[in-house]
Tab-separated table of C-alpha atoms in Angstrom:
chain	number	residue	atom	x	y	z
A	1	MET	CA	15.394	28.787	-2.156
A	2	THR	CA	15.075	30.652	1.113
A	3	GLU	CA	12.627	29.988	3.882
A	4	PHE	CA	10.049	32.712	4.538
A	5	ARG	CA	10.426	34.164	8.032
A	6	GLY	CA	8.251	35.550	10.752
A	7	ALA	CA	5.881	34.320	13.421
A	8	LYS	CA	2.306	34.835	14.484
A	9	SER	CA	0.566	33.964	17.711
A	10	GLN	CA	-1.744	31.330	16.212
A	11	PRO	CA	-2.042	27.530	16.569
A	12	ILE	CA	-0.178	27.018	13.261
A	13	SER	CA	3.264	28.505	12.685
A	14	LYS	CA	5.121	29.338	9.494
A	15	ARG	CA	7.720	26.761	10.433
A	16	GLN	CA	5.057	24.031	10.368
A	17	VAL	CA	3.937	25.071	6.876
A	18	TRP	CA	7.535	25.175	5.641
A	19	GLU	CA	8.335	21.706	7.022
A	20	ALA	CA	5.098	20.366	5.531
A	21	TRP	CA	6.044	21.796	2.125
A	22	LYS	CA	9.450	20.085	2.261
A	23	HIS	CA	7.703	16.791	3.052
A	24	VAL	CA	5.148	17.128	0.241
A	25	ARG	CA	7.836	18.165	-2.228
A	26	ARG	CA	9.477	14.739	-1.815
A	27	GLY	CA	6.252	12.956	-2.810
A	28	GLY	CA	4.235	12.611	-5.993
A	29	GLU	CA	3.785	15.536	-8.368
A	30	ALA	CA	0.164	14.920	-9.399
A	31	THR	CA	-1.746	18.183	-9.694
A	32	GLY	CA	-5.203	18.913	-8.314
A	33	VAL	CA	-8.161	20.855	-9.653
A	34	ASP	CA	-6.180	24.124	-9.791
A	35	GLY	CA	-3.424	22.721	-12.045
A	36	LEU	CA	-0.697	24.257	-9.855
A	37	THR	CA	2.581	22.324	-10.172
A	38	MET	CA	5.495	21.620	-7.844
A	39	ASP	CA	7.816	23.593	-10.127
A	40	ALA	CA	5.644	26.696	-9.878
A	41	ILE	CA	5.689	26.597	-6.078
A	42	GLU	CA	9.408	25.775	-6.054
A	43	ALA	CA	10.118	28.863	-8.163
A	44	ASN	CA	8.396	31.219	-5.700
A	45	PRO	CA	7.459	29.484	-2.436
A	46	ARG	CA	6.615	32.689	-0.561
A	47	ARG	CA	3.968	33.618	-3.116
A	48	TYR	CA	2.038	30.424	-2.379
A	49	LEU	CA	3.004	29.293	1.117
A	50	TYR	CA	2.620	32.614	2.939
A	51	PRO	CA	-1.072	33.031	1.992
A	52	LEU	CA	-1.643	29.362	2.833
A	53	TRP	CA	-0.203	29.869	6.317
A	54	ASN	CA	-2.213	33.052	6.758
A	55	ARG	CA	-5.482	31.256	6.027
A	56	LEU	CA	-4.583	28.208	8.118
A	57	ALA	CA	-3.525	30.300	11.103
A	58	SER	CA	-6.655	32.451	10.977
A	59	GLY	CA	-9.027	29.502	10.653
A	60	SER	CA	-10.325	30.684	7.291
A	61	TYR	CA	-8.752	27.992	5.122
A	62	MET	CA	-11.312	26.085	3.048
A	63	PRO	CA	-10.026	23.051	1.107
A	64	PRO	CA	-10.741	23.016	-2.642
A	65	PRO	CA	-12.497	20.044	-4.258
A	66	VAL	CA	-10.552	16.816	-4.640
A	67	ARG	CA	-9.853	15.658	-8.201
A	68	GLU	CA	-11.043	12.123	-8.917
A	69	LYS	CA	-8.690	9.693	-10.638
A	70	ARG	CA	-9.860	6.174	-11.375
A	71	ILE	CA	-7.280	3.383	-11.462
A	72	PRO	CA	-7.839	-0.268	-12.402
A	73	LYS	CA	-7.904	-2.957	-9.703
A	74	GLY	CA	-6.701	-6.516	-10.073
A	75	ASP	CA	-10.242	-7.893	-10.302
A	76	GLY	CA	-11.126	-5.811	-13.375
A	77	LYS	CA	-12.934	-3.115	-11.395
A	78	GLU	CA	-11.747	0.425	-10.745
A	79	ARG	CA	-10.734	2.224	-7.562
A	80	SER	CA	-11.455	5.907	-7.102
A	81	LEU	CA	-8.555	8.016	-5.830
A	82	GLY	CA	-8.950	11.592	-4.657
A	83	ILE	CA	-6.074	13.891	-5.646
A	84	PRO	CA	-5.954	17.110	-3.565
A	85	THR	CA	-4.182	20.183	-4.856
A	86	ILE	CA	-0.514	20.439	-3.903
A	87	LEU	CA	-1.161	23.328	-1.496
A	88	ASP	CA	-3.995	21.360	0.086
A	89	ARG	CA	-1.564	18.461	0.569
A	90	VAL	CA	0.752	20.888	2.368
A	91	ALA	CA	-2.107	21.998	4.616
A	92	GLN	CA	-3.050	18.376	5.321
A	93	GLN	CA	0.564	17.536	6.166
A	94	VAL	CA	0.633	20.343	8.740
A	95	ILE	CA	-2.332	18.802	10.572
A	96	ARG	CA	-1.156	15.233	9.989
A	97	ALA	CA	2.184	15.943	11.678
A	98	GLU	CA	0.394	17.357	14.726
A	99	LEU	CA	-2.159	14.561	14.874
A	100	GLU	CA	0.451	11.796	14.494
A	101	GLU	CA	2.274	13.045	17.577
A	102	VAL	CA	-0.918	12.431	19.552
A	103	VAL	CA	-2.165	9.131	18.109
A	104	GLU	CA	1.042	7.248	17.244
A	105	PRO	CA	1.868	6.372	20.881
A	106	VAL	CA	-1.573	4.805	21.414
A	107	PHE	CA	-1.884	2.839	18.165
A	108	HIS	CA	-1.783	-0.954	18.414
A	109	PRO	CA	1.640	-2.586	17.772
A	110	ASP	CA	0.081	-4.844	15.113
A	111	SER	CA	-1.190	-1.905	13.056
A	112	TYR	CA	1.356	-1.397	10.267
A	113	GLY	CA	-0.164	0.656	7.463
A	114	TYR	CA	1.013	4.206	6.763
A	115	ARG	CA	2.847	4.545	10.051
A	116	PRO	CA	6.377	5.926	10.529
A	117	GLY	CA	8.976	3.224	11.070
A	118	ARG	CA	6.610	0.439	10.000
A	119	GLY	CA	5.863	-1.128	6.666
A	120	ALA	CA	4.396	-3.992	4.699
A	121	HIS	CA	7.414	-6.249	5.271
A	122	ASP	CA	6.909	-5.961	9.039
A	123	ALA	CA	3.280	-7.061	8.683
A	124	LEU	CA	4.187	-9.885	6.295
A	125	GLY	CA	6.935	-11.183	8.568
A	126	ARG	CA	4.631	-11.273	11.576
A	127	CYS	CA	1.851	-12.889	9.540
A	128	ASN	CA	4.164	-15.564	8.141
A	129	SER	CA	5.434	-16.409	11.608
A	130	ARG	CA	1.954	-16.678	13.134
A	131	CYS	CA	0.625	-18.803	10.272
A	132	GLY	CA	3.304	-21.309	11.235
A	133	LYS	CA	1.986	-21.446	14.816
A	134	GLN	CA	-1.788	-21.222	14.446
A	135	TRP	CA	-4.071	-23.459	12.376
A	136	TYR	CA	-6.730	-21.049	11.142
A	137	VAL	CA	-6.855	-17.540	9.723
A	138	ILE	CA	-9.755	-15.135	9.301
A	139	ASP	CA	-9.061	-13.107	6.154
A	140	LEU	CA	-11.174	-9.955	6.545
A	141	ASP	CA	-12.200	-7.726	3.661
A	142	ILE	CA	-14.105	-4.543	4.559
A	143	ARG	CA	-16.298	-3.434	1.668
A	144	ALA	CA	-15.289	0.011	0.315
A	145	PHE	CA	-13.801	1.029	3.661
A	146	PHE	CA	-12.395	4.427	2.649
A	147	ASP	CA	-15.675	5.326	0.928
A	148	THR	CA	-17.961	4.404	3.836
A	149	ILE	CA	-16.341	5.944	6.927
A	150	ASP	CA	-19.090	7.660	8.910
A	151	HIS	CA	-18.125	11.347	9.301
A	152	ARG	CA	-20.037	11.888	12.532
A	153	LYS	CA	-18.485	8.846	14.183
A	154	MET	CA	-15.064	9.738	12.784
A	155	LEU	CA	-15.155	13.220	14.316
A	156	SER	CA	-16.439	11.793	17.603
A	157	LEU	CA	-13.498	9.371	17.750
A	158	LEU	CA	-11.100	12.165	16.809
A	159	SER	CA	-12.337	14.307	19.713
A	160	LYS	CA	-11.421	11.476	22.123
A	161	HIS	CA	-7.760	11.836	21.179
A	162	THR	CA	-7.290	15.580	20.760
A	163	ASP	CA	-9.029	18.697	21.992
A	164	LYS	CA	-7.179	20.986	19.556
A	165	ARG	CA	-9.908	22.935	17.829
A	166	HIS	CA	-7.940	23.624	14.654
A	167	ILE	CA	-7.273	19.881	14.103
A	168	GLN	CA	-10.955	19.052	14.563
A	169	LEU	CA	-12.010	21.986	12.353
A	170	TYR	CA	-9.777	21.163	9.392
A	171	CYS	CA	-10.321	17.395	9.560
A	172	LYS	CA	-14.065	18.061	9.362
A	173	ARG	CA	-13.591	20.298	6.327
A	174	TRP	CA	-11.380	17.758	4.556
A	175	LEU	CA	-13.860	14.979	5.194
A	176	GLU	CA	-16.624	17.084	3.653
A	177	ALA	CA	-14.621	18.509	0.713
A	178	ALA	CA	-16.413	17.900	-2.608
A	179	LEU	CA	-15.160	15.421	-5.184
A	180	MET	CA	-14.661	16.647	-8.748
A	181	LYS	CA	-15.448	13.809	-11.144
A	182	GLU	CA	-13.429	13.299	-14.316
A	183	ASP	CA	-16.205	15.011	-16.307
A	184	GLY	CA	-15.976	18.128	-14.094
A	185	THR	CA	-19.082	17.398	-12.014
A	186	LEU	CA	-18.848	18.334	-8.318
A	187	VAL	CA	-20.172	15.675	-5.958
A	188	PRO	CA	-20.726	16.530	-2.271
A	189	ARG	CA	-19.605	13.877	0.232
A	190	ASP	CA	-21.362	12.938	3.458
A	191	ARG	CA	-19.214	9.889	4.226
A	192	GLY	CA	-15.796	8.462	3.415
A	193	THR	CA	-12.331	9.954	3.165
A	194	PRO	CA	-10.638	10.036	-0.256
A	195	GLN	CA	-7.745	7.659	-0.883
A	196	GLY	CA	-4.895	9.856	-2.051
A	197	GLY	CA	-5.230	12.524	0.632
A	198	VAL	CA	-2.342	13.099	3.042
A	199	ILE	CA	-4.575	13.138	6.129
A	200	SER	CA	-6.729	10.161	5.046
A	201	PRO	CA	-4.385	7.335	6.181
A	202	VAL	CA	-4.113	8.754	9.714
A	203	LEU	CA	-7.875	9.225	10.002
A	204	ALA	CA	-8.477	5.720	8.624
A	205	ASN	CA	-6.009	4.234	11.111
A	206	LEU	CA	-7.651	6.146	13.945
A	207	TYR	CA	-11.101	4.894	12.906
A	208	LEU	CA	-10.053	1.234	12.783
A	209	HIS	CA	-7.950	1.623	15.913
A	210	GLU	CA	-11.137	2.344	17.827
A	211	VAL	CA	-13.460	0.100	15.817
A	212	PHE	CA	-11.224	-2.982	15.589
A	213	ASP	CA	-7.830	-2.857	17.336
A	214	GLN	CA	-8.987	-1.667	20.750
A	215	TRP	CA	-12.108	-3.803	20.582
A	216	MET	CA	-9.999	-6.912	19.893
A	217	LEU	CA	-7.653	-5.985	22.728
A	218	SER	CA	-10.545	-5.764	25.180
A	219	THR	CA	-12.738	-8.669	23.988
A	220	ALA	CA	-10.165	-11.168	22.640
A	221	PRO	CA	-6.812	-10.132	24.135
A	222	ARG	CA	-5.093	-13.438	23.336
A	223	VAL	CA	-6.014	-13.405	19.644
A	224	GLU	CA	-3.250	-12.090	17.391
A	225	PHE	CA	-3.772	-10.177	14.162
A	226	GLU	CA	-2.056	-7.972	11.598
A	227	ARG	CA	-3.733	-4.882	10.176
A	228	TYR	CA	-2.363	-2.861	7.281
A	229	ALA	CA	-4.886	-0.029	6.846
A	230	ASP	CA	-8.100	-1.960	6.082
A	231	ASP	CA	-6.374	-5.278	5.206
A	232	ILE	CA	-6.758	-7.504	8.284
A	233	VAL	CA	-5.622	-11.056	9.048
A	234	VAL	CA	-6.676	-12.707	12.340
A	235	HIS	CA	-5.028	-15.896	13.682
A	236	VAL	CA	-6.985	-18.454	15.725
A	237	SER	CA	-6.469	-22.036	16.817
A	238	SER	CA	-9.711	-23.692	15.739
A	239	ARG	CA	-12.436	-23.466	13.130
A	240	GLU	CA	-15.094	-23.051	15.821
A	241	GLN	CA	-13.219	-20.091	17.307
A	242	ALA	CA	-12.855	-18.565	13.834
A	243	GLN	CA	-16.580	-18.840	13.096
A	244	GLU	CA	-17.597	-17.399	16.468
A	245	LEU	CA	-15.132	-14.508	16.276
A	246	LEU	CA	-16.028	-13.701	12.666
A	247	GLY	CA	-19.669	-13.290	13.684
A	248	ARG	CA	-18.737	-10.886	16.463
A	249	ILE	CA	-16.439	-8.907	14.166
A	250	ARG	CA	-19.242	-8.597	11.618
A	251	ASP	CA	-21.579	-7.189	14.282
A	252	ARG	CA	-18.918	-4.809	15.599
A	253	LEU	CA	-18.259	-3.313	12.175
A	254	LYS	CA	-21.977	-2.752	11.586
A	255	GLU	CA	-22.077	-0.552	14.683
A	256	PHE	CA	-19.736	1.834	12.849
A	257	SER	CA	-21.436	1.755	9.434
A	258	LEU	CA	-18.961	-0.769	8.007
A	259	GLU	CA	-19.648	-4.183	6.555
A	260	LEU	CA	-17.621	-7.147	5.378
A	261	SER	CA	-17.436	-8.207	1.759
A	262	GLU	CA	-18.899	-11.688	2.230
A	263	ASN	CA	-17.515	-13.103	-1.012
A	264	LYS	CA	-13.954	-12.042	-0.104
A	265	THR	CA	-13.936	-12.606	3.657
A	266	LYS	CA	-13.066	-16.223	4.455
A	267	ILE	CA	-11.771	-18.692	7.018
A	268	VAL	CA	-8.529	-20.342	5.915
A	269	TYR	CA	-7.048	-23.613	7.135
A	270	CYS	CA	-3.266	-23.242	7.475
A	271	TRP	CA	-2.435	-26.837	6.621
A	272	LYS	CA	1.103	-27.900	7.517
A	273	GLY	CA	2.873	-31.227	7.400
A	274	SER	CA	2.111	-32.315	10.946
A	275	ARG	CA	-1.669	-32.457	10.408
A	276	PRO	CA	-3.788	-34.361	7.882
A	277	PRO	CA	-4.812	-32.192	4.908
A	278	ASP	CA	-8.509	-33.033	5.350
A	279	LYS	CA	-8.625	-31.609	8.896
A	280	GLY	CA	-9.933	-28.271	7.631
A	281	GLU	CA	-12.419	-29.683	5.133
A	282	GLY	CA	-14.703	-26.959	3.801
A	283	CYS	CA	-12.224	-24.137	4.477
A	284	ASP	CA	-10.063	-22.275	2.005
A	285	ARG	CA	-6.384	-23.241	1.898
A	286	SER	CA	-4.905	-19.905	0.855
A	287	PHE	CA	-5.312	-16.145	1.216
A	288	ASP	CA	-3.711	-13.017	-0.229
A	289	PHE	CA	-2.154	-10.321	1.918
A	290	LEU	CA	-0.191	-7.281	0.673
A	291	GLY	CA	0.638	-8.793	-2.717
A	292	PHE	CA	1.644	-12.233	-1.381
A	293	THR	CA	-0.275	-15.503	-1.356
A	294	PHE	CA	-0.098	-17.571	1.826
A	295	ARG	CA	-0.692	-21.296	1.169
A	296	PRO	CA	0.776	-24.774	1.830
A	297	ARG	CA	4.152	-25.196	0.122
A	298	TYR	CA	6.332	-28.282	-0.233
A	299	MET	CA	9.797	-27.649	1.157
A	300	VAL	CA	12.981	-29.690	0.910
A	301	ARG	CA	15.593	-28.846	3.499
A	302	PRO	CA	19.050	-27.868	2.198
A	303	ASP	CA	20.533	-31.169	3.403
A	304	LYS	CA	17.717	-33.002	1.519
A	305	ARG	CA	17.151	-35.234	4.547
A	306	ALA	CA	13.707	-33.875	5.290
A	307	ARG	CA	10.745	-33.013	3.114
A	308	LEU	CA	7.670	-31.390	4.574
A	309	TRP	CA	4.715	-29.113	3.921
A	310	ILE	CA	4.804	-25.607	5.373
A	311	PHE	CA	2.268	-22.776	5.222
A	312	SER	CA	4.138	-19.777	3.888
A	313	ALA	CA	4.087	-16.708	1.650
A	314	GLY	CA	5.106	-16.142	-1.936
A	315	MET	CA	4.396	-13.620	-4.667
A	316	SER	CA	0.741	-13.844	-5.654
A	317	ARG	CA	-0.389	-14.592	-9.188
A	318	LYS	CA	-2.315	-11.322	-9.146
A	319	SER	CA	0.900	-9.398	-8.426
A	320	GLU	CA	2.785	-11.268	-11.143
A	321	LYS	CA	0.065	-10.545	-13.702
A	322	ARG	CA	0.034	-6.871	-12.738
A	323	ILE	CA	3.812	-6.550	-13.151
A	324	ASN	CA	3.749	-8.458	-16.450
A	325	ALA	CA	0.993	-6.159	-17.696
A	326	SER	CA	3.073	-3.085	-16.866
A	327	LEU	CA	6.067	-4.611	-18.702
A	328	SER	CA	3.894	-5.302	-21.741
A	329	GLU	CA	2.727	-1.678	-21.778
A	330	LEU	CA	6.353	-0.522	-21.996
A	331	ARG	CA	6.805	-2.333	-25.358
A	332	ILE	CA	10.507	-2.807	-24.681
A	333	HIS	CA	11.109	-4.563	-28.005
A	334	ARG	CA	10.373	-1.271	-29.796
A	335	TRP	CA	13.055	0.752	-28.019
A	336	GLN	CA	15.293	0.531	-31.079
A	337	SER	CA	16.855	3.981	-30.671
A	338	LEU	CA	18.266	3.053	-27.243
A	339	THR	CA	21.386	1.145	-26.283
A	340	LEU	CA	21.215	-1.765	-23.837
A	341	ALA	CA	22.743	0.566	-21.224
A	342	ASP	CA	19.854	2.980	-21.817
A	343	VAL	CA	17.341	0.148	-21.434
A	344	SER	CA	19.027	-0.840	-18.176
A	345	ARG	CA	18.918	2.740	-16.883
A	346	ILE	CA	15.163	2.955	-17.498
A	347	LEU	CA	14.236	-0.503	-16.196
A	348	SER	CA	16.633	-0.872	-13.250
A	349	PRO	CA	14.683	1.283	-10.740
A	350	LYS	CA	11.510	-0.706	-11.485
A	351	ILE	CA	13.367	-4.037	-11.222
A	352	ARG	CA	14.996	-3.060	-7.927
A	353	GLY	CA	11.604	-2.067	-6.528
A	354	VAL	CA	10.043	-5.431	-7.417
A	355	LEU	CA	13.058	-7.375	-6.156
A	356	GLY	CA	13.211	-5.382	-2.935
A	357	TYR	CA	9.583	-6.077	-2.134
A	358	PHE	CA	8.815	-9.551	-3.467
A	359	SER	CA	12.129	-11.263	-2.706
A	360	LEU	CA	11.120	-11.398	0.956
A	361	TYR	CA	9.562	-14.870	0.489
A	362	GLY	CA	9.529	-17.477	-2.264
A	363	LYS	CA	12.330	-16.174	-4.490
A	364	SER	CA	11.984	-19.176	-6.806
A	365	LEU	CA	8.376	-18.158	-7.502
A	366	MET	CA	9.727	-15.136	-9.362
A	367	ASN	CA	11.539	-17.273	-11.966
A	368	GLY	CA	8.699	-16.944	-14.467
A	369	LEU	CA	8.499	-13.171	-14.063
A	370	TRP	CA	12.201	-12.603	-14.706
A	371	TRP	CA	12.280	-15.144	-17.512
A	372	GLY	CA	9.537	-13.113	-19.176
A	373	LEU	CA	11.621	-9.944	-18.846
A	374	ASN	CA	14.667	-11.720	-20.295
A	375	VAL	CA	12.561	-12.827	-23.274
A	376	ARG	CA	11.571	-9.204	-23.841
A	377	LEU	CA	15.256	-8.223	-23.814
A	378	VAL	CA	15.992	-10.973	-26.359
A	379	LYS	CA	13.225	-9.653	-28.625
A	380	TRP	CA	14.694	-6.175	-28.257
A	381	ALA	CA	18.142	-7.488	-29.260
A	382	ARG	CA	16.753	-9.314	-32.290
A	383	ARG	CA	15.227	-6.132	-33.683
A	384	LYS	CA	18.068	-3.877	-32.548
A	385	PHE	CA	20.837	-5.938	-34.130
A	386	LYS	CA	18.685	-7.292	-37.014
A	387	LEU	CA	19.399	-10.890	-36.097
A	388	PRO	CA	17.718	-13.598	-38.199
A	389	THR	CA	16.315	-15.794	-35.424
A	390	PHE	CA	15.210	-15.650	-31.798
A	391	GLY	CA	17.962	-18.170	-30.982
A	392	ALA	CA	20.676	-15.896	-32.344
A	393	ALA	CA	19.350	-12.989	-30.272
A	394	TYR	CA	19.165	-15.231	-27.212
A	395	VAL	CA	22.844	-16.161	-27.594
A	396	ARG	CA	23.756	-12.462	-27.946
A	397	ILE	CA	21.969	-11.460	-24.727
A	398	GLN	CA	23.317	-14.543	-22.940
A	399	ARG	CA	26.898	-13.487	-23.760
A	400	ILE	CA	26.233	-9.973	-22.502
A	401	CYS	CA	24.696	-11.396	-19.321
A	402	ARG	CA	27.804	-13.482	-18.656
A	403	LYS	CA	30.153	-10.559	-19.290
A	404	MET	CA	28.107	-7.954	-17.398
A	405	PRO	CA	25.945	-9.768	-14.820
A	406	HIS	CA	25.353	-6.500	-12.933
A	407	LEU	CA	23.889	-4.662	-15.929
A	408	PHE	CA	20.361	-5.524	-14.754
A	409	PRO	CA	19.501	-5.991	-11.058
A	410	HIS	CA	17.710	-9.308	-11.616
A	411	TRP	CA	20.758	-10.710	-13.427
A	412	SER	CA	22.921	-9.948	-10.418
A	413	LYS	CA	20.447	-11.875	-8.236
A	414	GLY	CA	20.815	-15.017	-10.340
A	415	TYR	CA	17.840	-14.636	-12.712
A	416	THR	CA	20.141	-14.839	-15.724
A	417	VAL	CA	19.506	-15.552	-19.398
């Protein structure tokens, strides 16, 4: 593939479009309303990217509707994602790259979501450390945040950070782009930014930077928090402080057309061994953050000389159920045409992903998850080798595990059969 060449005296260059295409090409391949695929663009990039640049550079680019895709949430409800076309994702990446250069230096250090060089593990590590120092947490849940962002306020906040007309123009058009429902109906949007868009995370971060981060810095500078997109955890020293601050946060969000989900927002008592457990009577004792549950845990030191309660993180039950559900959908026991090496090749990337993320805290809490996977492998072996009993299949897989402990990533980490 060769890069298209040339230049034009406009705010957006061909180089920007080309770099944006290379970035989008490394991401997901979901198609938008036009059905255009990555392979089609890859086969003839000039045919698609040159006209895109021409429209972007002239100011005439109009984003197509966003395709709705509904995905299940852990609570049985569904979340609506908006899937732009691939070329629209390229256009959004052009503007995102420009906008990030402006806003990244001013974002709060405790904002972690969708930012270069930062991730969920950074937020979790900071949260775990602060839960060990402070006694109370405010677990904030903003109701339907991405769906309720006020467009007028969003554009007003954007204008505070950049005076580039083309960034303001295209962000406004993307905010207002119609949503195509799964039945083909076009729905105009007067608020919100679709989850799934390339530009949406930056705009969402910018909105909450002004609404929450900067407000906290100016009104409660000594209060620490972690924010990952719209997931926010605030650390305070007393229940009275938590109740007072929660009321002010609720009022602040209302000023920007946001509201808290009252049944999910809560004050949590971070009980640890040096305080009586009834000190925080009436408060919750646990909260979920980025797939982990933070709660009191009984710990025995390696030398076994000290036993104490700590408030720490571990894989949440919701995360475990979600992973188990995805394993069940694979129906591994029916992969009779595959060898065990083939099974390993298919499963290993998924296993490494789960291990890489959830092994950060509470490795022993994953015993049940990996035992369940081992049982599925035993069931596969029983059908594959036509063994008479589950016990015979278990012995077969156990022997393989001992001979080849690196065949599956979780075996090599000690979660053996």
